Coordinates of C-alpha atoms in Angstrom, one line a residue:
Chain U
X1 CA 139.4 158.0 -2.8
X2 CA 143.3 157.6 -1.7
X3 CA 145.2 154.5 -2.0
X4 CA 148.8 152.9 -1.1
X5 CA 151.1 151.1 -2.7
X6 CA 154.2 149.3 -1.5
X7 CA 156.0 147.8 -4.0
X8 CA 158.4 145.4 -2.0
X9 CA 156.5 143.2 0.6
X10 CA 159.6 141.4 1.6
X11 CA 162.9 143.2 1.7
X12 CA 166.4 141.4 3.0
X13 CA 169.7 143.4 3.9
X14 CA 173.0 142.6 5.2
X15 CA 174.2 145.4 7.9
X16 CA 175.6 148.6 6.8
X17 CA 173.5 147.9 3.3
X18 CA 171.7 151.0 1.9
X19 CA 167.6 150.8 2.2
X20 CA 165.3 152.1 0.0
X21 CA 161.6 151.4 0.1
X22 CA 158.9 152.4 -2.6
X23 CA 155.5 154.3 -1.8
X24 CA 153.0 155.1 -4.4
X25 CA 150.0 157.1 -3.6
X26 CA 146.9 157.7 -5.7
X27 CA 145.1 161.6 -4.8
X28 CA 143.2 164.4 -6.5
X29 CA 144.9 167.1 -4.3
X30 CA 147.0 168.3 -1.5
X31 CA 148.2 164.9 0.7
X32 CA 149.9 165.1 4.0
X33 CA 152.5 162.0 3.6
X34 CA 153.8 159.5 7.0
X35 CA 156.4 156.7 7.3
X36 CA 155.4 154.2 10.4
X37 CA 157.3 151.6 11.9
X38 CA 156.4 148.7 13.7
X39 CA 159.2 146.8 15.7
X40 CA 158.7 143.0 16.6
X41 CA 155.9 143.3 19.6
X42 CA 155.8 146.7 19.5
X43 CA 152.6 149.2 18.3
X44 CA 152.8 151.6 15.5
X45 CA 155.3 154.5 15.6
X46 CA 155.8 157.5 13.6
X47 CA 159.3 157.8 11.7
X48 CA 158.9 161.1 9.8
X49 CA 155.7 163.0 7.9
X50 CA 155.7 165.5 5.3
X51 CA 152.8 168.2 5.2
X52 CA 154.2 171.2 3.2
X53 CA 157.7 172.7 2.5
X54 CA 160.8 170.9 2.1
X55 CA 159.8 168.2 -0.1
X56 CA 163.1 165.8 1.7
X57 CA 162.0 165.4 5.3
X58 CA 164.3 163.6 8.3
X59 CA 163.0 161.3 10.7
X60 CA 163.9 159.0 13.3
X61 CA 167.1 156.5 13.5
X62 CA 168.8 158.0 10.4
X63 CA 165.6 158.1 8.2
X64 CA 164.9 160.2 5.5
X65 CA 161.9 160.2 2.8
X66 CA 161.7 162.7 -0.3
X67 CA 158.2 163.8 -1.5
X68 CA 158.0 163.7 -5.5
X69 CA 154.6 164.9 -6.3
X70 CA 155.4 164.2 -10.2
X71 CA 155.5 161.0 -9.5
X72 CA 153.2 160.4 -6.6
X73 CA 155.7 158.9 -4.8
X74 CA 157.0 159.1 -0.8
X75 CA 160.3 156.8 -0.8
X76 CA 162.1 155.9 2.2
X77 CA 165.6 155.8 2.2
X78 CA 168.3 155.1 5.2
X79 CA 171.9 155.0 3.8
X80 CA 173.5 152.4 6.2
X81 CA 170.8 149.7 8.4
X82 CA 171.6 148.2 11.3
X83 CA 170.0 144.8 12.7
X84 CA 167.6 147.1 15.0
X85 CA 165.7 148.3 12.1
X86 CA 164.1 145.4 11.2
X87 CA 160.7 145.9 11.6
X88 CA 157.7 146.4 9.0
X89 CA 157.7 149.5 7.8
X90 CA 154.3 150.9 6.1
X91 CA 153.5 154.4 4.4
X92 CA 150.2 156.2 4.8
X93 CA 148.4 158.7 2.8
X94 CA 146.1 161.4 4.4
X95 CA 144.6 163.3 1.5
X96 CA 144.0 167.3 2.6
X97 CA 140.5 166.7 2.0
X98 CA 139.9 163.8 3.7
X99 CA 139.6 164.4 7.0
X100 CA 142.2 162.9 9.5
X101 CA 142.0 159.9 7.4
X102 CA 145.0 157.6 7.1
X103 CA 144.9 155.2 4.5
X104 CA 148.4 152.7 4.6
X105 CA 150.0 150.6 2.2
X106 CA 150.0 146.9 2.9
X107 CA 153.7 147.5 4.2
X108 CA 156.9 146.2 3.9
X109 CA 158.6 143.3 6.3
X110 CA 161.9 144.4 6.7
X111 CA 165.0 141.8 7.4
X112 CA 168.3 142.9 8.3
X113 CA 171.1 140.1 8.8
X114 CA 173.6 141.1 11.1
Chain T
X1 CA 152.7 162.7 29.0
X2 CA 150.8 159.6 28.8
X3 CA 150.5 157.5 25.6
X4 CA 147.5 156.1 23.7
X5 CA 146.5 153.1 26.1
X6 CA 144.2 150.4 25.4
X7 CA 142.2 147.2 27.1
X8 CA 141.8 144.4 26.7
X9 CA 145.4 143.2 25.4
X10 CA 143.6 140.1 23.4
X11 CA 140.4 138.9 23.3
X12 CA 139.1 135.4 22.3
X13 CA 134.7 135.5 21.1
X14 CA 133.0 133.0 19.1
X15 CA 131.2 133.9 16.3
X16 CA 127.6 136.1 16.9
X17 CA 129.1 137.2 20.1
X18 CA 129.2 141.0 20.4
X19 CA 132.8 142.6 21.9
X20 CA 134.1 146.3 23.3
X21 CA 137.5 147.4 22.7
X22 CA 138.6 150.5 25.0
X23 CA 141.0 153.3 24.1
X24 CA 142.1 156.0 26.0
X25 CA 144.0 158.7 23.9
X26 CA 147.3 160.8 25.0
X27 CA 147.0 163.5 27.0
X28 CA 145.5 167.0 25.7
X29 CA 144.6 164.7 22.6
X30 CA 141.0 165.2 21.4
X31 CA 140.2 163.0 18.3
X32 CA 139.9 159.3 18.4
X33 CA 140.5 157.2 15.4
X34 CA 139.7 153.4 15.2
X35 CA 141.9 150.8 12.7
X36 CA 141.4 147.3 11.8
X37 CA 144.6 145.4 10.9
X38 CA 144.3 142.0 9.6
X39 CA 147.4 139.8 9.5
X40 CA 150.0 140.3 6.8
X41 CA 148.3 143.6 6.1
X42 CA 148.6 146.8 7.0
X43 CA 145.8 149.0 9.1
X44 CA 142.2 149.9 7.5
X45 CA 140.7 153.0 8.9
X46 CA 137.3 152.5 10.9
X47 CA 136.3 155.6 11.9
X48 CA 137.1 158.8 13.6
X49 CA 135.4 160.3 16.5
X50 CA 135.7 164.2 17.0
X51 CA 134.1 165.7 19.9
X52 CA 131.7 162.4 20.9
X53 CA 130.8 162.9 17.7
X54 CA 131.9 160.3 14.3
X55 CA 134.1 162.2 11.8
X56 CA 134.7 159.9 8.9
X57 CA 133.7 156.7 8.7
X58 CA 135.6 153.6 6.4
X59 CA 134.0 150.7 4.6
X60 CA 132.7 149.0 7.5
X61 CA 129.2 147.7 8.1
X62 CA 127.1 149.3 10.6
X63 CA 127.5 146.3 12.9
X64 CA 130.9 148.1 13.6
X65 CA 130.2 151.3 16.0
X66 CA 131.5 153.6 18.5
X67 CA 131.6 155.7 21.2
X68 CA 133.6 158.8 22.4
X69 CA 133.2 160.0 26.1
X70 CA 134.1 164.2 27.3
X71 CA 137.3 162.8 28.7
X72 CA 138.0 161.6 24.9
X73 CA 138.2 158.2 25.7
X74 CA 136.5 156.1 23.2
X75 CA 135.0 152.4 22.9
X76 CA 134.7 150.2 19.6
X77 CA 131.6 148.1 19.9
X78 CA 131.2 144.9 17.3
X79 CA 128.0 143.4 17.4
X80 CA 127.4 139.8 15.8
X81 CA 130.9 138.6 15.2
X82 CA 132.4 137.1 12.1
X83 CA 135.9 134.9 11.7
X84 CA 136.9 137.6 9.5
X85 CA 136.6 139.6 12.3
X86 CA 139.7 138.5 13.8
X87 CA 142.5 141.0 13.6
X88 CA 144.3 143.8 15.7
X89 CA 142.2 146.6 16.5
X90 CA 144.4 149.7 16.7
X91 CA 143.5 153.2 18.5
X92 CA 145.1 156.4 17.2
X93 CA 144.7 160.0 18.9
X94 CA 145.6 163.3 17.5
X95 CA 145.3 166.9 18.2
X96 CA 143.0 167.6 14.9
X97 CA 139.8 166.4 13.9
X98 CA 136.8 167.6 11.8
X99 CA 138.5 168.6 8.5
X100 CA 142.2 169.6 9.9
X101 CA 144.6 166.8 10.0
X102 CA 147.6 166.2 12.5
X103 CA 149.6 163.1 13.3
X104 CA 148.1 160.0 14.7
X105 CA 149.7 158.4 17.5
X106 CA 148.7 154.7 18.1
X107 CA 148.0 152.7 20.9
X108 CA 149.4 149.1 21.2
X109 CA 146.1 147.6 20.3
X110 CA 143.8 145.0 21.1
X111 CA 144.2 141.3 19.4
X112 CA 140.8 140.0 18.7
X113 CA 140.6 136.2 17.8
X114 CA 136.9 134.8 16.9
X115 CA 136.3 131.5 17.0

């Protein structure tokens, strides 16, 4: 079975701050990894994925996420926020032999102060 | 290109009732996946539907079940609703299905509230 773990649930930044959010995964194998967003009133959107190569991928808005399959881990990272990025953020975990399974993290809630 | 759509917008049912959410996936999009996503939490997977056929089904009772039509459309049927019920139902489509993944794109969902 695959699982998700956020670490931060509540996360509060002044503009310009640096962002870092924490994503554990639990897997046997091969995992294709995804960052979502979702804005105030707004559905589910995709920020970046990793499924093979490069194991630091870019998204959207300035996002970036590196893949460390040592440590089962799929941080996201955005050096400077601006107030448009809050949002809750969740990670998702779709394990190679899974299907087209996605199994998210509770997510992270996302506050930044202008 | 048209997005993942989806109808009702919200839905109010009182317990035992039975309730059909609608999805209609992007275009050239053949796989349907279902999520549940209670409040303060983010989505549980359903199940996946893969050429009117399920594909992969989560920890739901059988009193959850589907539907997926040749256009790829695709219905979520609840039968004998429970207050725990209540949440936001979330469509996703994607290109892959069977045992090839892809990205999901997600619909804006359906907000069901049992009373």
């Amino acid at each position: 079975a695959q699982s998700v773990s956020q670490h931060n649930h509540h996360v509060i930044l002044s503009e310009a701050a640096s962002l870092e959010l924490g994503c554990n995964y639990s897997y046997g194998g091969t995992v294709n990894l995804f960052w979502y967003v979702q804005y105030p009133g707004q559905h589910l959107q995709l920020l970046l994925k990793y499924f093979s190569g490069d194991p630091l991928v870019k998204g959207i808005k300035g996002f970036e996420a590196e893949f460390i399959k040592s440590k089962f881990s799929f941080n996201l990272r955005k050096p400077s926020v601006q107030w448009s990025d809050t949002a809750e953020y969740f990670c998702a975990v779709n394990g190679y032999d899974a299907g087209n399974m996605l199994t998210f993290g509770g997510g992270t809630r996302l506050m930044v102060k202008p | 290109e048209t997005g993942v759509t989806q109808s009702p917008t919200h839905l109010i049912k009182t317990r035992g009732q039975q309730v059909t959410l609608r999805c209609s996936s992007q275009s050239g999009h053949n796989t349907v996946s279902w999520y549940q996503q209670a409040l303060g939490q983010g989505p549980q997977f359903i199940f996946q539907y893969y050429r009117e056929e399920e594909n992969g089904r989560g920890n739901f009772p059988p009193r959850f079940s589907g539907l997926q039509f040749p256009n790829y459309s695709s219905e979520l049927n609840v039968n004998a609703l429970e207050l725990d019920d209540s949440a936001l139902y979330l469509c996703a489509s994607s290109l892959a299905g069977g045992r090839s993944t892809d990205t999901q794109y997600f619909g804006p969902g359906t907000r069901l509230t049992v009373l």
